mmCIF file of C-alpha atoms and ligand atoms in Angstrom:
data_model
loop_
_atom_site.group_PDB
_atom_site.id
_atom_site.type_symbol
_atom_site.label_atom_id
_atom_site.label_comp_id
_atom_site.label_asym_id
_atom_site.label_seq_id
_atom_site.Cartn_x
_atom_site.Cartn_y
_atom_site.Cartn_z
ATOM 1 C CA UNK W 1 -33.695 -64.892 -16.271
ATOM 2 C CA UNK W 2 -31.774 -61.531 -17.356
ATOM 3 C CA UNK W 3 -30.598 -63.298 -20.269
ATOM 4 C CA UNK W 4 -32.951 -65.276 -21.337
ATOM 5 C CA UNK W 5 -33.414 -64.084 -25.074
ATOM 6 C CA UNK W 6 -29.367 -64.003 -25.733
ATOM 7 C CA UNK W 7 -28.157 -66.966 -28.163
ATOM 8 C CA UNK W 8 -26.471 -69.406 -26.153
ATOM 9 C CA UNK W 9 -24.920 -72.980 -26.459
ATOM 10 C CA UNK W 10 -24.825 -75.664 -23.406
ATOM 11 C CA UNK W 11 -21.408 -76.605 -22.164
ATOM 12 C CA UNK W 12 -21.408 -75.806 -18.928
ATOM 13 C CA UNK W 13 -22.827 -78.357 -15.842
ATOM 14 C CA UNK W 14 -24.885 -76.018 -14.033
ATOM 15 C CA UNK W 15 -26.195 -75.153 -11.425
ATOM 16 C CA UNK W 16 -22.503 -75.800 -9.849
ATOM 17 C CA UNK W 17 -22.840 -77.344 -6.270
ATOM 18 C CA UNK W 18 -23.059 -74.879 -3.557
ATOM 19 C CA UNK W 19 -21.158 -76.075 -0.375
ATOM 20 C CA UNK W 20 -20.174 -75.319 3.038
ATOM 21 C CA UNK W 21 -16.723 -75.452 4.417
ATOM 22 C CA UNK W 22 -17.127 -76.674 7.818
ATOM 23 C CA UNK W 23 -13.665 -77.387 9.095
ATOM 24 C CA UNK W 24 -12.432 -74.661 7.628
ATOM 25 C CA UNK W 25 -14.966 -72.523 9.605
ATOM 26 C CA UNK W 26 -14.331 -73.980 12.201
ATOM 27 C CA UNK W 27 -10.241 -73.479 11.983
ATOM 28 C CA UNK W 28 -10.564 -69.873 11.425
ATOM 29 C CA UNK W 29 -13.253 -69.146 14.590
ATOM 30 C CA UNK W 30 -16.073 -67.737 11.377
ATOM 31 C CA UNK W 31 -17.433 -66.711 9.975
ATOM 32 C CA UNK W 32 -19.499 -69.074 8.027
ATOM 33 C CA UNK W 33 -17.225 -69.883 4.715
ATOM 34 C CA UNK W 34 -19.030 -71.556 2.021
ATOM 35 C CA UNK W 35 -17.627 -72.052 -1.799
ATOM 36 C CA UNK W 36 -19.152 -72.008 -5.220
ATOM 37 C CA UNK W 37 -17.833 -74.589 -7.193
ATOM 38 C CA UNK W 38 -17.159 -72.916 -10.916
ATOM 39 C CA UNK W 39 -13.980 -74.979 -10.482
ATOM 40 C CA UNK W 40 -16.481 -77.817 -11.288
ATOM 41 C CA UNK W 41 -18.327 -76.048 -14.311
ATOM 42 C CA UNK W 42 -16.916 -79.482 -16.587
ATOM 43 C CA UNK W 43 -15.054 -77.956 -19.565
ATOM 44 C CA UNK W 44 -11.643 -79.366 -19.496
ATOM 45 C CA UNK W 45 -10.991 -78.942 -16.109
ATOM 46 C CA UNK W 46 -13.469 -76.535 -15.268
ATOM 47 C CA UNK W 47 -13.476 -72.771 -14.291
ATOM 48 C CA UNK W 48 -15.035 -69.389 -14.801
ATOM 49 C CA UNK W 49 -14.750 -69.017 -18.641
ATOM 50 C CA UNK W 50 -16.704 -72.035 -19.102
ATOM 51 C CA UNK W 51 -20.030 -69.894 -18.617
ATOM 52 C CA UNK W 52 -18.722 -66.559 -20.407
ATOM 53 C CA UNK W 53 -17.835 -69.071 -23.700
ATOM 54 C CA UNK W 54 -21.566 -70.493 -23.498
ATOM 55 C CA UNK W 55 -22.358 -67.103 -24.492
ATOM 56 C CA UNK W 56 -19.602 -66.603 -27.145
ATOM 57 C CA UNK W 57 -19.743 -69.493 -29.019
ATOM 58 C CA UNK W 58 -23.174 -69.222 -29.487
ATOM 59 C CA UNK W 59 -22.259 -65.729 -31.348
ATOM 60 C CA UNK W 60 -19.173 -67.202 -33.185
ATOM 61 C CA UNK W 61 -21.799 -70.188 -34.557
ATOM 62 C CA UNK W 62 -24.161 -67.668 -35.602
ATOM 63 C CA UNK W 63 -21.341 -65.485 -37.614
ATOM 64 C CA UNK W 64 -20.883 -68.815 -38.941
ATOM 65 C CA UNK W 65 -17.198 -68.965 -37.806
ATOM 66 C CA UNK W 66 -14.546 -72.103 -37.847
ATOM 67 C CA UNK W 67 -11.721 -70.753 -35.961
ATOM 68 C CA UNK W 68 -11.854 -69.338 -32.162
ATOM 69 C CA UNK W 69 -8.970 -67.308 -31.077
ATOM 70 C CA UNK W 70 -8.141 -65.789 -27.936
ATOM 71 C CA UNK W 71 -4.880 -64.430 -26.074
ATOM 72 C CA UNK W 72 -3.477 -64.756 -22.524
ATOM 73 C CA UNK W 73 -0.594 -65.468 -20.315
ATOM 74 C CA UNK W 74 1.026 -69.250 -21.013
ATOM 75 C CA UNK W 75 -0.805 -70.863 -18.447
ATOM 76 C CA UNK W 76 -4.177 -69.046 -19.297
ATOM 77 C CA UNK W 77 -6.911 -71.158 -17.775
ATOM 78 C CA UNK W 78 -9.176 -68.716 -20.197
ATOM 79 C CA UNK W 79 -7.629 -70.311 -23.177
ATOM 80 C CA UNK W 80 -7.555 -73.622 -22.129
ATOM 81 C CA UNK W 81 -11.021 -73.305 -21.756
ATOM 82 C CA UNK W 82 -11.658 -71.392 -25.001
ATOM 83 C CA UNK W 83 -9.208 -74.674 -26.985
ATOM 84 C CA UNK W 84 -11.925 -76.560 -25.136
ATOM 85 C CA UNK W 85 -14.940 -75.279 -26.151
ATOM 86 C CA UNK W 86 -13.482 -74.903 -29.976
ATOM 87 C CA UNK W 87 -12.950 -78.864 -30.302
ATOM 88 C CA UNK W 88 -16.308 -79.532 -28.801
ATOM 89 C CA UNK W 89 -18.272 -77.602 -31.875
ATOM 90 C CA UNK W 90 -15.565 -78.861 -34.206
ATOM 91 C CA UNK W 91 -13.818 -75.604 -34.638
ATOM 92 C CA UNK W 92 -10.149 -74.407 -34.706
ATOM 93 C CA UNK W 93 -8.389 -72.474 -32.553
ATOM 94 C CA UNK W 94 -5.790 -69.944 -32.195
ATOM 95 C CA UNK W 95 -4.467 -69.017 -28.889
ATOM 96 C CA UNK W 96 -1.946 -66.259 -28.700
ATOM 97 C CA UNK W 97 -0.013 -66.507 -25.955
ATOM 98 C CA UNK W 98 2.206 -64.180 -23.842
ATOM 99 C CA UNK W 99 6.252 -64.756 -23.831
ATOM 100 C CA UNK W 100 8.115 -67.287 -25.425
ATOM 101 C CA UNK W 101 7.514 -70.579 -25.334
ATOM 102 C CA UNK W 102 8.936 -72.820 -21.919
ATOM 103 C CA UNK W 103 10.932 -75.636 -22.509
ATOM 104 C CA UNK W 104 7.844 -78.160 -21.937
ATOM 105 C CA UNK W 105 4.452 -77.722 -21.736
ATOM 106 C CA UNK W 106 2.638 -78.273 -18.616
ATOM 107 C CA UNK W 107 -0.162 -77.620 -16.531
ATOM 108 C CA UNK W 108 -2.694 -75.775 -19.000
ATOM 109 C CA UNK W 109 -0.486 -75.092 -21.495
ATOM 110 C CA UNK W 110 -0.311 -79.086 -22.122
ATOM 111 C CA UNK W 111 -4.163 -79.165 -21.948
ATOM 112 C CA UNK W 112 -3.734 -76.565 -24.603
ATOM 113 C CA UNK W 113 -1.834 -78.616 -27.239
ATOM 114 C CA UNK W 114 -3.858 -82.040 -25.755
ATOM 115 C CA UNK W 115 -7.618 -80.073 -27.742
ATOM 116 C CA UNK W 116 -5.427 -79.364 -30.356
ATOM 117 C CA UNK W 117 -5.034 -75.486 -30.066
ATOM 118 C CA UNK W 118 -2.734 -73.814 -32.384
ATOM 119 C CA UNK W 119 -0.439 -71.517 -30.377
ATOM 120 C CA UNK W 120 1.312 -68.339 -31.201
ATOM 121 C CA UNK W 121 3.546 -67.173 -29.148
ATOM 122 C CA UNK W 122 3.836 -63.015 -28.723
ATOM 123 C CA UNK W 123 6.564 -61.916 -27.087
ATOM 124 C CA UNK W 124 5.826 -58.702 -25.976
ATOM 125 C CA UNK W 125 3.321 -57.735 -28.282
ATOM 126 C CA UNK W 126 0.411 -55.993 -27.561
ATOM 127 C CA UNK W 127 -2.479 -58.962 -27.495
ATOM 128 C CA UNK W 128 -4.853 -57.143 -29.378
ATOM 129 C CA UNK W 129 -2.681 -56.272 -31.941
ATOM 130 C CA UNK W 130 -1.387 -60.224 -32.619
ATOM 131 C CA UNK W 131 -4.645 -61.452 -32.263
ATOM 132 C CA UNK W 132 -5.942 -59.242 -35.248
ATOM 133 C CA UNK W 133 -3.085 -60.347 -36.954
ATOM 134 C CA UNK W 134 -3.805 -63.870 -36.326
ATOM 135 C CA UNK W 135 -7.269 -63.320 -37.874
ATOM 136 C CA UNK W 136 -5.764 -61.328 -40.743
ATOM 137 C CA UNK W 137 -3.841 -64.426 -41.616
ATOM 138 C CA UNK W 138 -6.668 -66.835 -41.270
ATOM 139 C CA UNK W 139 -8.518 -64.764 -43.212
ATOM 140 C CA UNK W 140 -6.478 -64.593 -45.974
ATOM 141 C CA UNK W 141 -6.800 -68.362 -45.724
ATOM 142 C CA UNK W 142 -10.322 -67.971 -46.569
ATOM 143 C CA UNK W 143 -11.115 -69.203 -43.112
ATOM 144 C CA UNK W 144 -13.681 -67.309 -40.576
ATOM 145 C CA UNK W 145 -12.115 -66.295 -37.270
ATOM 146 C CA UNK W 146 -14.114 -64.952 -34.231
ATOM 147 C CA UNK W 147 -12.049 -63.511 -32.087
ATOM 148 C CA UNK W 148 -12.298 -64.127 -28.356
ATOM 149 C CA UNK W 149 -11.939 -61.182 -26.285
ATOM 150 C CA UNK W 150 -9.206 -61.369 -23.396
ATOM 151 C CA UNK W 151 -10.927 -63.135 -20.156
ATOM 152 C CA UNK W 152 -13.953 -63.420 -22.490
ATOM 153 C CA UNK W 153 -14.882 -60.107 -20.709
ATOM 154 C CA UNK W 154 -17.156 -58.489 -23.174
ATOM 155 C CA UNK W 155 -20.691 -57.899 -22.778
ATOM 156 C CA UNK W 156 -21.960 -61.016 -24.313
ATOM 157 C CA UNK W 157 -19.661 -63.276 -22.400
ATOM 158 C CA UNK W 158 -20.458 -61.499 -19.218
ATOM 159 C CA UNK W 159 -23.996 -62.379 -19.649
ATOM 160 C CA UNK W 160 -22.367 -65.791 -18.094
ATOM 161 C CA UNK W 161 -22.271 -64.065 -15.134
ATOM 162 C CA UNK W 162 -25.473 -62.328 -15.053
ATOM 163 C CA UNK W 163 -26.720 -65.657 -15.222
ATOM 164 C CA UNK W 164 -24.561 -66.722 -12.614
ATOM 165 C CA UNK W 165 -25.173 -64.682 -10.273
ATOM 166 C CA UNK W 166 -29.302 -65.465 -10.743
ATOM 167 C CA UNK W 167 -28.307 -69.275 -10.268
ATOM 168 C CA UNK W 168 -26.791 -68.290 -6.718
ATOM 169 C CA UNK W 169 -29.391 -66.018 -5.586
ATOM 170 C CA UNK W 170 -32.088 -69.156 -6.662
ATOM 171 C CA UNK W 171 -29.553 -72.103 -4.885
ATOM 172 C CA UNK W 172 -29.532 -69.785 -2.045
ATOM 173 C CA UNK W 173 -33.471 -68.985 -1.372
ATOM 174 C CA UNK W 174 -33.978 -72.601 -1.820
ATOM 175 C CA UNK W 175 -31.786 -73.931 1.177
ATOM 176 C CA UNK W 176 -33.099 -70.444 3.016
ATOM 177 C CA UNK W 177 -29.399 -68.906 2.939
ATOM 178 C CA UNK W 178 -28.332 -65.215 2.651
ATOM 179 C CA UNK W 179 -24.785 -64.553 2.109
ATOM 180 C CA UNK W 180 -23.366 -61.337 3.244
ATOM 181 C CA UNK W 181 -20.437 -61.256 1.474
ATOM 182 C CA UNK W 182 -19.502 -62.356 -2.060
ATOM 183 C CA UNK W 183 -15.632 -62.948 -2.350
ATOM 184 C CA UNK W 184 -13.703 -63.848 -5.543
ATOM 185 C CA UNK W 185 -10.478 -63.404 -8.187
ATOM 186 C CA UNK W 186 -10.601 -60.638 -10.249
ATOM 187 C CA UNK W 187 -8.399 -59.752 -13.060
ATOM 188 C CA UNK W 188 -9.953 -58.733 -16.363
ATOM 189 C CA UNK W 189 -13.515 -58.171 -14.669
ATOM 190 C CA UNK W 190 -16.077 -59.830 -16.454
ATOM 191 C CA UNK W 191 -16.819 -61.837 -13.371
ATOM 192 C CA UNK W 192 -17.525 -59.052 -10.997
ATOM 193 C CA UNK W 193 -18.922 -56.797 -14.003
ATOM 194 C CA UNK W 194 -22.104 -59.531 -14.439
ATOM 195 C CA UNK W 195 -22.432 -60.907 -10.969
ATOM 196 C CA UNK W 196 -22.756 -57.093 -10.170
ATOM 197 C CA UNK W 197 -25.156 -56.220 -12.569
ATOM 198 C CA UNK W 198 -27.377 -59.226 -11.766
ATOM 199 C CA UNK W 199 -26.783 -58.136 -7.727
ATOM 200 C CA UNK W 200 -28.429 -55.007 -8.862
ATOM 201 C CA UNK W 201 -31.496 -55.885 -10.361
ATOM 202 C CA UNK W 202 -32.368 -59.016 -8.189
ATOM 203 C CA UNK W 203 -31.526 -56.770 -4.628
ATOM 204 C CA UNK W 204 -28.639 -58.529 -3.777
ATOM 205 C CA UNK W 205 -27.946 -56.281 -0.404
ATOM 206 C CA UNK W 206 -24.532 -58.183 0.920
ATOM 207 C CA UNK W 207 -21.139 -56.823 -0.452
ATOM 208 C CA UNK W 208 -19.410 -58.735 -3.906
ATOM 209 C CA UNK W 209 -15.937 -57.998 -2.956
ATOM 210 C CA UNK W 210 -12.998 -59.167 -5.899
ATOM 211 C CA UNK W 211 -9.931 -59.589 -4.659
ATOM 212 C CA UNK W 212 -7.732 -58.323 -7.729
ATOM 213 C CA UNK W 213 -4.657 -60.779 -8.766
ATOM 214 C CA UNK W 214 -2.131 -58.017 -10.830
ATOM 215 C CA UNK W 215 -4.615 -54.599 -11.309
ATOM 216 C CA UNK W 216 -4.503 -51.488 -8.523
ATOM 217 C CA UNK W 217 -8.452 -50.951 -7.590
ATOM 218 C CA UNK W 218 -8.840 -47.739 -9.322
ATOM 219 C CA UNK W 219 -8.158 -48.526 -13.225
ATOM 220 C CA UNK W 220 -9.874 -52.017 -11.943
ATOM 221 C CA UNK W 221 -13.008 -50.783 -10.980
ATOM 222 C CA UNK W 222 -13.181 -48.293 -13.819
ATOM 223 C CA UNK W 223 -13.036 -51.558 -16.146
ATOM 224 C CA UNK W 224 -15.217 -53.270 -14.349
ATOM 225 C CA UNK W 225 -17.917 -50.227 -14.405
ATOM 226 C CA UNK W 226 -17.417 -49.860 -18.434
ATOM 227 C CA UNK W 227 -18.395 -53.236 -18.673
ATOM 228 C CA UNK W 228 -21.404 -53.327 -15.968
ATOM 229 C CA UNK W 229 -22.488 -50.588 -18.194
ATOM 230 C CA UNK W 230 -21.592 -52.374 -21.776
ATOM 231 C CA UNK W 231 -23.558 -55.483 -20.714
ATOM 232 C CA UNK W 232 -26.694 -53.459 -18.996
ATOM 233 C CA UNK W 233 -27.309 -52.172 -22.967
ATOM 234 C CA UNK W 234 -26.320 -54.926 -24.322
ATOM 235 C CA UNK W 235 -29.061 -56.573 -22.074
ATOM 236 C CA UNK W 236 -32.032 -53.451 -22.813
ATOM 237 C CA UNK W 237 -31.625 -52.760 -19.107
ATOM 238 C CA UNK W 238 -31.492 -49.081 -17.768
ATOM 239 C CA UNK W 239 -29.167 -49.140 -15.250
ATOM 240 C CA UNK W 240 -26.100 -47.157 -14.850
ATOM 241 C CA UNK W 241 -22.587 -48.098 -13.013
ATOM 242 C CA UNK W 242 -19.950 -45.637 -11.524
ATOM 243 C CA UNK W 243 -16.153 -47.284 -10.161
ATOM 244 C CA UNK W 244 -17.570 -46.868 -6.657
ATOM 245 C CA UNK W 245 -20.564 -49.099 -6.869
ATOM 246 C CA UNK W 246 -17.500 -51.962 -6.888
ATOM 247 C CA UNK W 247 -15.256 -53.418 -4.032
ATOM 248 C CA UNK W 248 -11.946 -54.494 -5.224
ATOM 249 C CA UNK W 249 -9.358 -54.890 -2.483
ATOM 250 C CA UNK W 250 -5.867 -54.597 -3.969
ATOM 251 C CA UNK W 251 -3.918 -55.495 -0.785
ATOM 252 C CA UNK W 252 -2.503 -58.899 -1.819
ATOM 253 C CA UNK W 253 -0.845 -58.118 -5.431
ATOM 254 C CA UNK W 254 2.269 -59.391 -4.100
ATOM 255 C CA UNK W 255 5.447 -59.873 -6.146
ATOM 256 C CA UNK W 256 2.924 -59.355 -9.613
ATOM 257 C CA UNK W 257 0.552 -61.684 -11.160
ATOM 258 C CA UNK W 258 1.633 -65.498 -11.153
ATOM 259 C CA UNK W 259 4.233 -64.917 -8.614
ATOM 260 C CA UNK W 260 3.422 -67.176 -6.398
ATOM 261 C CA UNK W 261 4.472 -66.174 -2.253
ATOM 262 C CA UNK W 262 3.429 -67.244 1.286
ATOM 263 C CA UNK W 263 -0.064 -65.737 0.916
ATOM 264 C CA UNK W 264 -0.851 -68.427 -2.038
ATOM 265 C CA UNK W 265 1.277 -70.887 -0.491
ATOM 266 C CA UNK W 266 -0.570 -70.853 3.028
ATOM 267 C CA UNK W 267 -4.230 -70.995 1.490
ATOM 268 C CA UNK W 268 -3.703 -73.278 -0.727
ATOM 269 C CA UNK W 269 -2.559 -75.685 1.595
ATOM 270 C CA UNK W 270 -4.693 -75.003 4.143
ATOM 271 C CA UNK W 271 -7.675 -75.299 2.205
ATOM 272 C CA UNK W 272 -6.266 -78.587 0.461
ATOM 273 C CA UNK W 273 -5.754 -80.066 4.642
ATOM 274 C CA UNK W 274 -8.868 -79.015 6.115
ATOM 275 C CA UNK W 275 -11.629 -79.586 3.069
ATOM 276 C CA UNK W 276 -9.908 -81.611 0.379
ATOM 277 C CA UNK W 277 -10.566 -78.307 -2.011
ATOM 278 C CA UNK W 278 -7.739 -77.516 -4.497
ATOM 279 C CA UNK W 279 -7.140 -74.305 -5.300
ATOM 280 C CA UNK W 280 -5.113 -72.482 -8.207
ATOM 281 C CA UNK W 281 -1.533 -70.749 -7.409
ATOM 282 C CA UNK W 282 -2.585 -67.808 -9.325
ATOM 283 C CA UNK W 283 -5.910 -66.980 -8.607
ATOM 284 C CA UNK W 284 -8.059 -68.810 -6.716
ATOM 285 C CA UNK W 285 -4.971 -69.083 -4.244
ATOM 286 C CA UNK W 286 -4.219 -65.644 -4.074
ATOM 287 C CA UNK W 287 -7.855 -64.357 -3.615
ATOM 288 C CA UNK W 288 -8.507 -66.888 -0.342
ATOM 289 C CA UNK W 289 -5.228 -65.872 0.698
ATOM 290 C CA UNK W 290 -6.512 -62.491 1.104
ATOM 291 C CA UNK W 291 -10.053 -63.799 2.713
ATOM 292 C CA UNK W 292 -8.232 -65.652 4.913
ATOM 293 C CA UNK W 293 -5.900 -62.783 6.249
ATOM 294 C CA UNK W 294 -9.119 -60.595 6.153
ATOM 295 C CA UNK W 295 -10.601 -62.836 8.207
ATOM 296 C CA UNK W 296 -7.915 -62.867 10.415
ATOM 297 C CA UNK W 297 -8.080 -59.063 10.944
ATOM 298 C CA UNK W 298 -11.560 -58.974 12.073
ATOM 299 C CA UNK W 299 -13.167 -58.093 8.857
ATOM 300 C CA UNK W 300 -15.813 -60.400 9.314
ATOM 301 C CA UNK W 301 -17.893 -61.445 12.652
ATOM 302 C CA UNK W 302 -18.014 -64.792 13.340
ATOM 303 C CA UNK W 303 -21.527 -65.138 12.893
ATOM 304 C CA UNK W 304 -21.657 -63.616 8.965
ATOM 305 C CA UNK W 305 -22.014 -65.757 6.173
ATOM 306 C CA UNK W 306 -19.315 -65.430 3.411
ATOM 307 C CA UNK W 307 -19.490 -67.000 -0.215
ATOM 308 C CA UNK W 308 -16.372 -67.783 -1.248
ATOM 309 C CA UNK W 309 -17.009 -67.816 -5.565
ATOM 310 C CA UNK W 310 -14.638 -70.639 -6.996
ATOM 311 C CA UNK W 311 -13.323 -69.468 -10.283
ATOM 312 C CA UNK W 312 -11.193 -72.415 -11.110
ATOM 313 C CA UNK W 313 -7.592 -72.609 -12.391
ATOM 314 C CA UNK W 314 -6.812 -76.086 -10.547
ATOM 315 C CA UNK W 315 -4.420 -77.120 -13.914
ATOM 316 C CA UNK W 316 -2.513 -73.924 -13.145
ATOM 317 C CA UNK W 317 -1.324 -76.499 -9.905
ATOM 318 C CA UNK W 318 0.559 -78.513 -12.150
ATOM 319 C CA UNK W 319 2.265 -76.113 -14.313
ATOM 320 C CA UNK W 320 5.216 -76.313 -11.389
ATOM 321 C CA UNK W 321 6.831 -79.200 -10.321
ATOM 322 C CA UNK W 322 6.679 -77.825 -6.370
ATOM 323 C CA UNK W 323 4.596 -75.259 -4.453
ATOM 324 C CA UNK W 324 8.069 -73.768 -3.035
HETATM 325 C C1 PLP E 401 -9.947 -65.563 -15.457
HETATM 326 C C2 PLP E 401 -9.953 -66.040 -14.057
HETATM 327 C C3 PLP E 401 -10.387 -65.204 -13.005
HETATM 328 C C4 PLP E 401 -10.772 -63.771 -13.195
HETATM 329 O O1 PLP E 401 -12.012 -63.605 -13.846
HETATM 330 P P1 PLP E 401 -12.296 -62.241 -14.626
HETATM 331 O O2 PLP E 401 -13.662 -62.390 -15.123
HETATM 332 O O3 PLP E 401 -11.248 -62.187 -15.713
HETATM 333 O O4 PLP E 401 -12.106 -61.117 -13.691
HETATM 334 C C5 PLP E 401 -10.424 -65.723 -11.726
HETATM 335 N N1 PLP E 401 -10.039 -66.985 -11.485
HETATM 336 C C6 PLP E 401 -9.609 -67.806 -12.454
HETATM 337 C C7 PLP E 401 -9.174 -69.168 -12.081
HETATM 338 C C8 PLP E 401 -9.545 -67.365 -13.774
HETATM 339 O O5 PLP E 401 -9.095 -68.189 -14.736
#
């Protein structure tokens, strides 16, 4: 494996299943939709970060820190797993969190408070800025933050996805699969960065397509090639990114990011009817919405195998009392 020699703690349950959707499939005429579960990664209600944090937390352990913090919006699922993984190595944690606080918490932002986060709540302010603050304070605490970056999208957390993406390819051979298509959420691109990057080096040939949630594709995929490129030295490997060795289709931004519409509403339901899968209302929803309508345009022929790449977010569901 790619990352074999970076320090790295076990939280995750991996390999996640690998499944195919057969009534959906069959609903939509093809082609051939199958799911990654990384909603079923364990941590707290499972998700994407879960693998990035394995990563992490091995380097916030070995800088000997007792405080994790990390930013996001209020119902980050990143946090939630970040509060997580702090209270399962007996550290703190700091999340700084976007706006003001609601009137109650729900949905992840009650997981939050449940693993006994500390939250800070940020207004406006840039995250960066608050979350050095946050460590200046601790600090002057005489405690030892590590600071989590946002989406855990650096290259040592993206090595979760390296990883990831060698776990698929190794699934796959075994039951004699090739997928032709690779289809996901993207938003700070740590996801797509490593499953990318491990694509390249293992000949991955079929397409890894992220369906952005709030970004336009350009600034996307030039974030997502920094960090291709971050991880590939961070890894010793000599390989070199550009923003068009990425597909990000930024078609189904909607009303902005959270804002859930009919595109969320649709898939999630749909997918809920016809396979008993939950998806997220931010992410997760949003980025089948868009396979599903790309479907529908004849994007795909019937007989092609997609891999729909679970990233989580279920608790997001319950953050809102109705879908509507
Ligand atoms: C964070 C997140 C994503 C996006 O992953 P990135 O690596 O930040 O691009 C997708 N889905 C869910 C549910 C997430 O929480």
């Amino acid at each position: 494996m790619l990352t074999d020699r970076q320090p790295r703690v076990s939280i995750a349950h991996l390999p996640t299943p690998l499944e195919f959707l057969p009534r959906l499939t069959a609903h939509l005429g093809g082609p051939q939709l199958w799911v990654k579960r990384d909603d079923e990664t364990g941590l707290a209600t499972g998700g994407n970060k879960t693998r990035k944090l394995e990563f992490l937390v091995a380097e916030a352990l070995a800088q000997g820190a007792d405080t994790l913090i990390t930013c996001g919006a209020a119902q980050s699922n990143h946090a939630r797993q970040t509060a997580a993984a702090a209270a399962r190595f007996g550290l703190a944690c700091t999340l700084v969190l976007r706006g003001e606080p609601p009137p109650q918490a729900q949905g992840n932002l009650l997981l939050d408070t449940l693993l006994g986060a500390e939250i800070a709540w940020a207004g406006n302010a840039p995250r960066m800025e608050r979350m050095e603050q946050a460590a200046e304070e601790l600090r002057a605490r005489g405690r030892r933050p590590y600071i989590v970056p946002y989406g855990g999208s650096n290259p040592v957390g993206i090595c979760g996805y390296v990883a990831a993406m060698e776990e698929l390819l190794a699934q796959a051979a075994q039951a004699g699969l090739r997928f032709d298509h690779i289809v996901f959420a993207t938003s700070s691109g740590g996801t797509q960065a490593g499953l990318a990057l491990a694509a390249r080096v293992r000949g991955y040939e079929g397409r890894i397509l992220g369906i952005s949630v709030d970004l336009p594709a350009e600034p996307l995929r030039r974030r997502v090639a920094e960090l291709a490129n971050a991880t590939a030295d961070h890894l010793g490997l000599p390989l070199s990114f550009a923003p068009d060795d990425f597909s990000v289709e930024d078609g189904y931004l909607g009303g902005g990011y959270g804002v859930i519409g009919d595109l969320e509403r649709e898939a999630i339901r749909l997918v809920a009817r016809t396979e008993g899968l939950l998806l997220d209302p931010v992410y997760t929803g949003r980025a089948f919405g868009g396979l599903i309508d790309l479907i529908r345009r004849g994007a795909f022929s019937p007989r092609e195998r997609v891999l729909f790449w679970h990233t989580g977010g279920v608790a997001g569901l319950f953050a809102r009392p109705t879908l509507e």
